Coordinates of C-alpha atoms and ligand atoms in Angstrom, one line a residue:
X11 CA 34.8 -13.9 28.7
X12 CA 36.4 -12.9 32.1
X13 CA 36.1 -9.4 31.5
X14 CA 32.5 -9.9 31.2
X15 CA 32.0 -12.3 34.0
X16 CA 33.8 -9.4 35.9
X17 CA 31.3 -6.5 34.8
X18 CA 28.3 -8.7 35.5
X19 CA 29.6 -9.4 39.2
X20 CA 30.2 -5.9 39.2
X21 CA 26.9 -5.2 38.2
X22 CA 25.6 -7.4 40.7
X23 CA 27.3 -6.3 43.6
X24 CA 25.9 -2.7 42.4
X25 CA 22.4 -3.9 42.5
X26 CA 23.1 -5.7 45.8
X27 CA 24.2 -2.4 47.2
X28 CA 20.9 -0.7 46.4
X29 CA 18.8 -4.2 47.4
X30 CA 17.7 -5.1 44.2
X31 CA 19.5 -8.0 43.3
X32 CA 18.1 -11.0 44.3
X33 CA 20.1 -12.8 46.7
X34 CA 20.1 -16.6 47.4
X35 CA 17.8 -16.5 50.1
X36 CA 15.3 -14.1 48.5
X37 CA 15.6 -16.5 45.4
X38 CA 14.6 -19.6 48.0
X39 CA 11.6 -17.0 49.4
X40 CA 10.6 -16.3 46.3
X41 CA 10.3 -20.3 45.4
X42 CA 8.4 -21.1 48.6
X43 CA 5.9 -18.1 48.1
X44 CA 5.1 -19.3 44.6
X45 CA 4.7 -23.1 45.8
X46 CA 2.7 -22.2 48.6
X47 CA 0.5 -19.9 47.2
X48 CA -0.2 -22.0 44.0
X49 CA -1.9 -24.4 46.7
X50 CA -3.5 -21.9 49.4
X51 CA -4.7 -19.3 46.3
X52 CA -7.5 -22.1 45.0
X53 CA -8.4 -23.4 48.0
X54 CA -8.7 -20.3 49.8
X55 CA -11.0 -18.8 46.6
X56 CA -13.1 -22.3 46.9
X57 CA -13.8 -22.3 50.5
X58 CA -15.1 -17.9 49.8
X59 CA -17.3 -19.3 47.1
X60 CA -19.0 -21.9 49.6
X61 CA -18.9 -19.5 52.3
X62 CA -21.1 -17.9 49.8
X63 CA -23.0 -20.3 48.8
X64 CA -23.9 -21.2 52.3
X65 CA -24.9 -17.9 53.5
X66 CA -27.1 -17.1 51.0
X67 CA -28.6 -20.4 50.7
X68 CA -28.8 -21.9 54.9
X69 CA -28.0 -25.3 53.3
X70 CA -26.8 -27.9 56.1
X71 CA -24.1 -29.6 53.8
X72 CA -22.2 -26.7 52.5
X73 CA -21.2 -25.4 56.0
X74 CA -20.1 -29.5 56.1
X75 CA -18.2 -29.0 53.2
X76 CA -16.6 -25.4 54.4
X77 CA -15.7 -26.6 57.5
X78 CA -13.8 -29.4 55.8
X79 CA -12.0 -26.4 53.5
X80 CA -11.1 -24.7 56.2
X81 CA -9.5 -27.2 58.1
X82 CA -7.4 -27.9 55.0
X83 CA -6.5 -24.2 55.2
X84 CA -5.4 -24.1 58.2
X85 CA -3.2 -27.7 57.8
X86 CA -1.2 -25.6 55.6
X87 CA -0.3 -23.3 57.7
X88 CA 0.6 -25.6 60.6
X89 CA 3.2 -27.6 59.2
X90 CA 6.1 -27.3 61.3
X91 CA 8.8 -27.7 58.3
X92 CA 7.8 -24.6 56.3
X93 CA 7.3 -23.0 59.7
X94 CA 10.8 -23.3 60.7
X95 CA 11.9 -22.3 56.9
X96 CA 9.7 -19.3 56.8
X97 CA 11.3 -18.6 60.6
X98 CA 14.3 -18.9 60.1
X99 CA 14.9 -16.6 56.6
X100 CA 12.5 -13.9 58.7
X101 CA 15.1 -14.0 61.8
X102 CA 18.3 -14.4 59.7
X103 CA 16.8 -10.9 57.8
X104 CA 18.8 -11.3 54.4
X105 CA 15.9 -10.6 52.7
X106 CA 15.6 -7.0 51.6
X107 CA 13.4 -6.8 48.8
X108 CA 10.8 -5.0 50.6
X109 CA 7.6 -6.7 49.2
X110 CA 9.4 -9.8 49.6
X111 CA 10.1 -9.6 53.5
X112 CA 6.7 -8.6 54.1
X113 CA 4.9 -11.5 52.6
X114 CA 7.3 -13.4 54.8
X115 CA 6.0 -11.2 57.4
X116 CA 2.3 -12.6 56.9
X117 CA 3.4 -16.1 55.9
X118 CA 5.5 -15.8 59.9
X119 CA 1.6 -14.8 61.6
X120 CA -0.1 -17.2 59.6
X121 CA 1.9 -20.2 60.2
X122 CA 2.6 -18.9 63.7
X123 CA -0.3 -18.8 65.0
X124 CA -1.4 -22.5 63.9
X125 CA 1.5 -24.3 65.0
X126 CA -0.6 -25.6 67.5
X127 CA 0.1 -29.8 68.5
X128 CA -2.7 -31.4 66.7
X129 CA -3.9 -32.9 70.1
X130 CA -4.5 -29.5 72.4
X131 CA -6.0 -28.1 68.6
X132 CA -8.3 -31.2 69.2
X133 CA -9.2 -30.3 73.2
X134 CA -9.5 -26.6 72.2
X135 CA -11.8 -27.1 69.3
X136 CA -14.0 -29.6 71.2
X137 CA -14.4 -27.1 73.7
X138 CA -14.9 -24.2 72.1
X139 CA -17.3 -26.0 70.3
X140 CA -18.9 -27.2 73.7
X141 CA -19.5 -23.7 74.5
X142 CA -21.0 -22.5 71.5
X143 CA -23.2 -25.6 71.3
X144 CA -24.3 -24.6 75.1
X145 CA -24.6 -21.2 74.5
X146 CA -27.0 -21.7 71.4
X147 CA -28.8 -24.1 73.4
X148 CA -29.1 -22.0 76.3
X149 CA -33.0 -20.6 77.1
X150 CA -33.1 -17.6 79.5
X151 CA -36.0 -17.9 82.2
X152 CA -37.7 -14.8 83.9
X153 CA -39.8 -16.1 87.1
X154 CA -39.8 -19.8 85.2
X155 CA -40.8 -18.7 81.7
X156 CA -38.0 -18.9 78.6
X157 CA -37.2 -15.3 77.3
X158 CA -35.4 -14.4 74.3
X159 CA -33.0 -12.4 73.5
X160 CA -35.4 -9.8 71.9
X161 CA -37.4 -10.3 74.5
X162 CA -34.9 -9.0 76.8
X163 CA -33.8 -6.0 74.7
X164 CA -37.5 -5.3 74.5
X165 CA -37.9 -5.3 77.7
X166 CA -34.7 -3.2 78.6
X167 CA -35.9 -0.7 76.3
X168 CA -39.4 -0.3 77.1
X169 CA -40.2 -1.8 80.5
X170 CA -41.0 1.1 83.6
X171 CA -41.3 -1.5 86.6
X172 CA -37.8 -1.8 88.3
X173 CA -38.4 -5.3 89.7
X174 CA -39.3 -6.5 86.2
X175 CA -35.6 -4.7 84.8
X176 CA -34.0 -6.5 87.5
X177 CA -35.3 -10.0 86.8
X178 CA -35.1 -9.8 83.0
X179 CA -31.3 -8.2 83.3
X180 CA -30.6 -11.1 85.2
X181 CA -32.0 -13.4 83.4
X182 CA -29.5 -12.2 79.9
X183 CA -26.6 -13.2 82.1
X184 CA -28.1 -16.3 83.4
X185 CA -25.7 -18.3 80.2
X186 CA -22.7 -16.7 81.5
X187 CA -22.6 -18.5 85.1
X188 CA -23.7 -22.1 82.7
X189 CA -20.9 -21.7 80.5
X190 CA -17.9 -19.6 82.7
X191 CA -16.2 -22.9 84.1
X192 CA -15.8 -24.2 80.5
X193 CA -14.7 -20.8 79.3
X194 CA -12.5 -20.9 81.8
X195 CA -10.8 -24.2 80.9
X196 CA -10.3 -22.9 77.3
X197 CA -8.8 -20.0 78.4
X198 CA -5.6 -22.9 80.0
X199 CA -5.9 -24.4 76.8
X200 CA -5.2 -21.5 74.4
X201 CA -2.3 -20.2 77.6
X202 CA -1.1 -23.6 76.8
X203 CA -0.9 -23.7 73.0
X204 CA 0.6 -20.2 73.5
X205 CA 3.1 -21.0 75.8
X206 CA 4.6 -24.0 74.0
X207 CA 5.3 -21.1 70.9
X208 CA 7.1 -19.1 73.4
X209 CA 4.8 -16.7 74.5
X210 CA 3.8 -16.0 78.3
X211 CA 0.1 -16.4 77.5
X212 CA -2.7 -16.3 74.4
X213 CA -3.6 -12.8 74.2
X214 CA -0.4 -11.5 73.9
X215 CA 0.3 -14.3 71.0
X216 CA -2.8 -12.8 69.5
X217 CA -1.8 -9.2 69.7
X218 CA 1.4 -10.3 68.0
X219 CA 0.1 -12.6 65.2
X220 CA -2.6 -9.5 64.6
X221 CA 0.9 -7.5 64.0
X222 CA 0.4 -5.7 67.0
X223 CA 2.0 -5.1 70.6
X224 CA 0.5 -4.9 74.0
X225 CA 2.5 -1.9 74.6
X226 CA 1.3 -0.1 71.7
X227 CA -2.4 -1.0 72.0
X228 CA -2.2 0.2 76.1
X229 CA -0.5 3.1 75.1
X230 CA -4.0 4.3 72.8
X231 CA -6.5 2.9 75.4
X232 CA -4.6 5.1 78.1
X233 CA -4.7 7.8 75.6
X234 CA -8.7 6.9 74.6
X235 CA -9.6 7.3 78.6
X236 CA -8.0 9.9 79.4
X237 CA -9.4 12.1 76.5
X238 CA -13.0 11.0 77.3
X239 CA -13.1 10.3 80.6
X240 CA -14.4 13.9 82.0
X241 CA -16.4 14.6 79.0
X242 CA -17.7 10.5 79.9
X243 CA -18.9 11.9 83.2
X244 CA -20.2 14.3 82.4
X245 CA -22.5 12.7 79.8
X246 CA -23.3 10.0 82.4
X247 CA -24.5 12.3 84.7
X248 CA -26.8 14.0 83.0
X249 CA -28.2 10.6 80.9
X250 CA -28.4 9.0 84.7
X251 CA -30.8 12.0 85.5
X252 CA -33.0 11.3 82.8
X253 CA -33.1 8.1 83.0
X254 CA -34.1 8.1 86.8
X255 CA -36.6 10.5 86.4
X256 CA -38.7 8.4 83.9
X257 CA -38.4 5.3 86.8
X258 CA -39.5 7.8 89.5
X259 CA -36.3 7.2 91.3
X260 CA -32.9 9.1 92.5
X261 CA -29.7 8.6 90.2
X262 CA -27.9 7.0 92.8
X263 CA -30.3 4.2 93.0
X264 CA -29.6 3.5 89.5
X265 CA -28.2 0.1 88.8
X266 CA -27.2 -2.0 86.0
X267 CA -30.3 -3.0 85.0
X268 CA -31.6 0.7 84.6
X269 CA -29.8 1.2 81.5
X270 CA -31.5 -0.3 78.3
X271 CA -28.6 -2.8 77.1
X272 CA -27.2 -5.7 79.2
X273 CA -23.9 -4.3 79.4
X274 CA -24.3 -0.7 78.5
X275 CA -22.4 -0.9 75.3
X276 CA -25.5 1.2 73.5
X277 CA -26.9 4.1 73.8
X278 CA -30.0 4.2 76.1
X279 CA -32.8 5.1 73.8
X280 CA -33.3 8.8 75.5
X281 CA -31.5 10.7 73.1
X282 CA -32.3 8.5 69.8
X283 CA -34.6 10.2 67.0
X284 CA -36.8 8.5 64.5
X285 CA -34.6 8.8 61.0
X286 CA -36.6 6.2 59.4
X287 CA -38.6 8.7 58.3
X288 CA -36.4 10.1 55.7
X289 CA -35.4 6.7 54.1
X290 CA -39.0 5.0 54.1
X291 CA -40.0 5.9 50.4
X292 CA -36.9 6.0 49.7
X293 CA -34.3 3.0 48.0
X294 CA -31.4 2.6 50.3
X295 CA -29.6 0.5 47.8
X296 CA -30.1 3.2 45.2
X297 CA -29.1 5.7 47.3
X298 CA -25.5 3.6 47.9
X299 CA -25.0 3.3 44.4
X300 CA -25.3 6.3 43.4
X301 CA -23.0 8.0 46.3
X302 CA -20.1 5.7 45.8
X303 CA -20.3 6.8 42.0
X304 CA -20.2 10.4 43.1
X305 CA -17.2 9.8 44.8
X306 CA -15.8 8.1 42.5
X307 CA -15.6 4.6 43.8
X308 CA -18.4 3.0 41.6
X309 CA -20.0 -0.1 42.9
X310 CA -22.5 -1.0 40.5
X311 CA -20.2 -4.8 39.6
X312 CA -20.2 -5.3 43.3
X313 CA -24.4 -5.0 43.5
X314 CA -24.7 -6.9 40.5
X315 CA -23.1 -10.3 42.0
X316 CA -24.7 -8.9 45.5
X317 CA -27.3 -11.0 47.3
X318 CA -29.2 -8.3 48.7
X319 CA -32.6 -8.6 50.1
X320 CA -34.0 -11.0 53.1
X321 CA -34.8 -14.9 52.0
X322 CA -35.7 -18.0 53.9
X323 CA -32.5 -19.7 55.0
X324 CA -30.4 -16.8 54.4
X325 CA -28.5 -15.1 57.4
X326 CA -29.8 -12.6 58.6
X327 CA -27.2 -10.2 59.4
X328 CA -24.6 -8.7 56.5
X329 CA -20.8 -8.9 55.2
X330 CA -18.5 -8.1 52.6
X331 CA -16.8 -10.6 50.7
X332 CA -14.0 -11.0 48.7
X333 CA -13.9 -14.0 47.1
X334 CA -10.9 -14.2 44.7
X335 CA -8.5 -11.3 45.7
X336 CA -9.0 -10.3 41.7
X337 CA -12.1 -8.3 42.3
X338 CA -15.0 -10.7 42.8
X339 CA -16.3 -8.6 45.6
X340 CA -20.0 -9.3 46.3
X341 CA -22.1 -8.1 49.9
X342 CA -24.8 -9.6 51.4
X343 CA -27.4 -7.6 53.5
X344 CA -31.5 -8.3 54.1
X345 CA -32.2 -4.8 53.0
X346 CA -35.1 -2.5 54.1
X347 CA -35.9 0.8 53.5
X348 CA -34.7 2.3 57.3
X349 CA -31.5 4.4 58.6
X350 CA -30.1 1.1 60.1
X351 CA -29.6 -0.2 56.5
X352 CA -29.1 2.6 55.1
X353 CA -25.8 2.1 57.6
X354 CA -25.5 -1.0 56.7
X355 CA -25.1 -1.0 53.1
X356 CA -22.6 2.2 53.5
X357 CA -20.5 -0.1 55.6
X358 CA -20.5 -3.5 53.7
X359 CA -19.9 -1.3 50.4
X360 CA -17.2 0.5 52.4
X361 CA -15.3 -2.7 53.0
X362 CA -16.2 -3.8 49.7
X363 CA -14.5 -0.6 47.5
X364 CA -11.3 -1.7 49.8
X365 CA -10.6 -5.4 48.2
X366 CA -11.9 -4.0 45.1
X367 CA -9.2 -1.4 44.4
X368 CA -6.5 -3.5 45.6
X369 CA -3.4 -2.9 43.1
X370 CA -3.8 -6.2 41.5
X371 CA 0.1 -6.1 40.1
X372 CA 0.6 -6.6 44.0
X373 CA 1.2 -10.2 44.9
X374 CA -1.5 -12.3 46.5
X375 CA -0.5 -13.1 49.8
X376 CA -0.2 -8.4 50.4
X377 CA -3.8 -8.1 47.9
X378 CA -5.6 -8.0 51.2
X379 CA -6.3 -5.3 53.8
X380 CA -3.3 -3.5 55.8
X381 CA -5.5 -4.7 58.8
X382 CA -8.5 -5.8 59.2
X383 CA -9.2 -2.9 61.9
X384 CA -8.2 -0.7 58.5
X385 CA -11.1 -2.3 56.1
X386 CA -13.7 -1.7 59.4
X387 CA -12.0 2.0 60.0
X388 CA -13.2 2.7 56.4
X389 CA -16.7 0.6 56.6
X390 CA -17.4 2.9 59.8
X391 CA -16.1 6.3 57.8
X392 CA -18.8 5.4 55.2
X393 CA -21.8 3.9 57.2
X394 CA -21.4 7.2 59.7
X395 CA -23.0 8.9 56.5
X396 CA -26.6 8.1 57.3
X397 CA -26.9 10.1 60.6
X398 CA -24.8 12.9 58.7
X399 CA -27.1 15.6 58.6
X400 CA -25.3 17.0 55.6
X401 CA -24.8 14.3 54.1
X402 CA -28.5 13.4 54.5
X403 CA -29.4 17.1 53.5
X404 CA -27.8 16.8 50.1
X405 CA -28.7 12.9 49.3
X406 CA -31.9 13.3 50.2
X407 CA -32.6 16.9 49.3
X408 CA -34.3 17.8 52.8
X409 CA -34.6 21.2 53.7
X410 CA -32.4 23.8 55.9
X411 CA -35.1 23.2 58.6
X412 CA -35.1 19.9 58.1
X413 CA -31.5 19.8 58.2
X414 CA -30.8 21.6 61.2
X415 CA -33.5 19.4 62.7
X416 CA -31.5 16.5 62.8
X417 CA -28.7 18.0 63.5
X418 CA -29.2 19.1 67.2
X419 CA -30.3 15.2 68.2
X420 CA -28.4 13.1 65.8
X421 CA -25.0 15.0 67.1
X422 CA -25.8 14.5 70.6
X423 CA -26.8 10.6 70.1
X424 CA -23.7 10.2 67.9
X425 CA -21.2 11.9 70.6
X426 CA -22.9 9.7 73.1
X427 CA -22.7 6.6 71.2
X428 CA -19.4 6.4 70.4
X429 CA -17.9 7.7 74.2
X430 CA -20.3 5.2 75.5
X431 CA -18.7 3.0 73.2
X432 CA -14.8 3.9 73.5
X433 CA -16.0 3.2 77.4
X434 CA -17.0 -0.4 77.0
X435 CA -14.6 -1.1 74.6
X436 CA -11.9 -0.6 77.6
X437 CA -13.5 -2.5 79.6
X438 CA -12.9 -5.4 77.4
X439 CA -9.7 -4.7 76.2
X440 CA -8.5 -4.5 80.0
X441 CA -10.8 -7.4 80.9
X442 CA -9.3 -10.0 78.4
X443 CA -5.7 -9.0 78.9
X444 CA -5.8 -9.8 82.3
X445 CA -8.4 -12.9 82.0
X446 CA -5.1 -14.4 79.8
X447 CA -2.4 -13.2 82.3
X448 CA -4.1 -14.9 85.4
X449 CA -7.3 -16.5 84.8
X450 CA -7.2 -18.1 88.1
X451 CA -8.1 -15.1 89.9
X452 CA -11.3 -13.9 91.3
X453 CA -12.8 -12.5 87.5
X454 CA -16.4 -11.8 88.6
X455 CA -15.2 -9.3 90.8
X456 CA -12.6 -8.1 88.4
X457 CA -15.0 -7.6 85.9
X458 CA -17.2 -5.4 88.2
X459 CA -13.8 -3.2 89.1
X460 CA -13.5 -2.3 85.6
X461 CA -17.2 -1.4 84.6
X462 CA -17.2 0.6 87.9
X463 CA -13.8 2.2 86.6
X464 CA -14.5 2.9 82.9
X465 CA -18.5 2.8 82.4
X466 CA -19.1 4.4 86.0
X467 CA -21.9 2.0 86.6
X468 CA -22.4 -0.1 89.9
X469 CA -21.9 -3.5 90.9
X470 CA -25.4 -5.1 91.8
X471 CA -25.6 -5.8 95.1
X472 CA -24.3 -9.1 97.0
X473 CA -22.2 -11.7 95.4
X474 CA -21.7 -10.7 91.8
X475 CA -22.1 -13.6 89.3
X476 CA -20.5 -14.6 86.2
X477 CA -22.8 -12.5 83.9
X478 CA -19.1 -11.4 81.9
X479 CA -19.1 -15.2 80.3
X480 CA -22.2 -14.3 78.3
X481 CA -20.5 -12.4 76.2
X482 CA -20.1 -14.5 73.1
X483 CA -17.0 -12.5 71.9
X484 CA -14.6 -14.1 74.4
X485 CA -15.5 -17.5 73.1
X486 CA -15.6 -16.5 69.1
X487 CA -13.7 -14.1 68.4
X488 CA -10.7 -14.1 71.6
X489 CA -8.5 -10.9 71.7
X490 CA -10.1 -9.1 68.7
X491 CA -12.5 -6.7 70.5
X492 CA -10.0 -3.7 70.4
X493 CA -9.6 -3.6 67.0
X494 CA -13.5 -2.3 67.0
X495 CA -12.6 0.5 68.7
X496 CA -9.3 1.0 66.7
X497 CA -11.6 1.0 63.7
X498 CA -13.9 3.7 65.1
X499 CA -10.7 5.7 65.7
X500 CA -8.9 5.5 62.4
X501 CA -12.3 6.2 60.4
X502 CA -12.1 9.9 62.5
X503 CA -8.8 10.2 61.5
X504 CA -9.2 9.6 57.9
X505 CA -12.4 12.0 58.6
X506 CA -10.1 14.9 59.6
X507 CA -7.0 14.3 57.4
X508 CA -9.7 14.6 54.1
X509 CA -11.6 17.4 55.5
X510 CA -8.3 19.5 56.1
X511 CA -6.0 18.1 53.9
X512 CA -7.6 16.4 51.0
X513 CA -10.6 19.1 50.6
X514 CA -8.9 21.7 52.4
X515 CA -12.0 23.1 54.5
X516 CA -11.6 24.6 57.3
X517 CA -14.6 22.7 59.1
X518 CA -16.3 19.4 58.8
X519 CA -19.6 21.5 59.0
X520 CA -20.7 20.6 55.5
X521 CA -18.3 17.4 55.2
X522 CA -20.7 14.9 53.0
X523 CA -18.1 14.2 50.6
X524 CA -21.2 14.0 47.8
X525 CA -20.2 14.0 44.5
X526 CA -16.5 14.7 44.8
X527 CA -14.8 11.9 43.5
X528 CA -11.2 13.5 45.1
X529 CA -12.0 11.4 48.3
X530 CA -12.1 8.3 45.8
X531 CA -8.8 9.4 44.2
X532 CA -6.9 9.6 47.6
X533 CA -8.3 6.6 49.4
X534 CA -7.3 4.6 46.1
X535 CA -3.7 5.6 46.1
X536 CA -3.4 6.0 49.7
X537 CA -5.0 3.0 51.5
X538 CA -6.8 0.9 49.4
X539 CA -4.1 0.3 46.3
X540 CA -1.0 -0.5 48.5
X541 CA -3.2 -3.0 50.4
X542 CA -1.0 -5.5 52.9
X543 CA 2.4 -4.0 51.4
X544 CA 3.0 -1.8 54.6
X545 CA 2.1 -2.5 58.4
X546 CA -0.9 -1.1 58.9
X547 CA 0.6 2.2 61.3
X548 CA 3.2 2.8 58.5
X549 CA -0.1 2.7 55.8
X550 CA -1.6 4.9 58.3
X551 CA 1.7 7.5 59.2
X552 CA 1.6 7.6 55.1
X553 CA -1.8 8.5 54.4
X554 CA -2.7 10.7 56.9
X555 CA 0.4 12.0 57.8
X556 CA 0.6 10.2 61.6
X557 CA 0.6 7.2 63.4
X558 CA -3.0 6.2 65.2
X559 CA -3.7 8.4 67.5
X560 CA -6.8 8.8 69.6
X561 CA -6.6 12.6 69.3
X562 CA -9.2 12.8 66.4
X563 CA -12.0 10.9 66.9
X564 CA -11.6 12.5 70.8
X565 CA -11.9 16.1 68.2
X566 CA -14.8 14.2 66.1
X567 CA -16.9 13.5 69.3
X568 CA -16.0 14.8 72.5
X569 CA -13.9 18.0 72.5
X570 CA -17.3 19.7 70.6
X571 CA -19.4 21.3 72.9
X572 CA -22.6 19.6 73.2
Ligands
ZN11 ZN1 -17.6 -4.2 59.2

């Protein structure tokens, strides 16, 4: 009897030495997680189903139920005792089992971002709702006449009369002036909430709960800035010449309203080409289904559950939706046979396959993408195909001449679009960081300093207004914008790795991956399967051999000669 227990003890000691035996803390954590998931999983699935019903029908009452379910989920994560337990075991560092420690991390951040006192939370939610309401009900005017956002885009892309352009551009910013004071109040409230949980401001809190660090983001954005400085200046100079010619003015007289987008975040139409003619008589759904099947990532089950076509009351854009983390994945689209919808369906299915192929053996808390920007990266990787000449040639059966015609314009457009977006993302990232660091500074001036520095656009003469506040992301998705850029960087890093190390090609000239299931096998094994088992940068390093870098984005869109 005695001998047996000694043997058992040594066996356990031996196991602990190798980190396999559950210790008391691990046992407690396991029990906590089991109970937690038993409550949160059905609630999440129910909210997800409800969101789907609401988005596909537009019924008001479904949105109300959804709101209530979201509050219940939030309440679970705002429990201070549970948070204290999670924080303490995590701090003690006794949980050695990797899978368990990761789940603990996920829980810690989920609880941390919800530790706001009910009274303060109510003030934040109310102010947020008020600003969104003002935003939705605001009607911009040009010379006393009301204009919609879509009128503004049409005028900015077509109008040649510079005076009319100026008043339209100014109209697009009026809402900013109307909501800026409330938005700054919201920033202060968010900062107050962040300080209560020990962070200097809300920006830092958001970055940390997103499992990122400000130093890491600064490093990546600095690298990106350095790699795009000179090429952007060159591209912008050429663009300015073309735009100035189109208005019959000198490039030095160009002002913000001469660019085709209110924030100069999209490429002016001077380089665009009509790719719709290649998709007009095709079925974008069939093309996407055939393509994904060919690369070993069949999507027929996803498409069968999806809601693909335009209908009254339905949400007008697109998204991918993982309902239960157990294979019920769907996409919502409003398909038309155009290049934009080809891109969109490839993009949304990229998100969808990421979710579909999470290893179902992994615990529920880890059956998620490594980060929201890693699923964005996969979606962007596939979405980029709709303009890829090699892909278009293979999928649409184009001739060599048609392909080279597309190649010439499309490459230039893609390069400009990507570099331009990178510069715009730098403005957004730097501004938000400084906005939360000091909301009382002269923000209107700060905004224009950054626009001048990164986008090389001159500020309008006279006193500058709070046009920056018209960017709704500051209200609805605070401190998140940088993730779109990280998604683009990772899409390029994956592309580079797949071309050179998985397919072993010397150049990406013909890389369209059509009909090659090595692509699917690689992504399933290295990216989709592990889900959130590793922190995002560890997943990226395991999948591509190095941590996230701006180098491959620059190689794909900057360093190739124009
Ligand atoms: Zn997306």
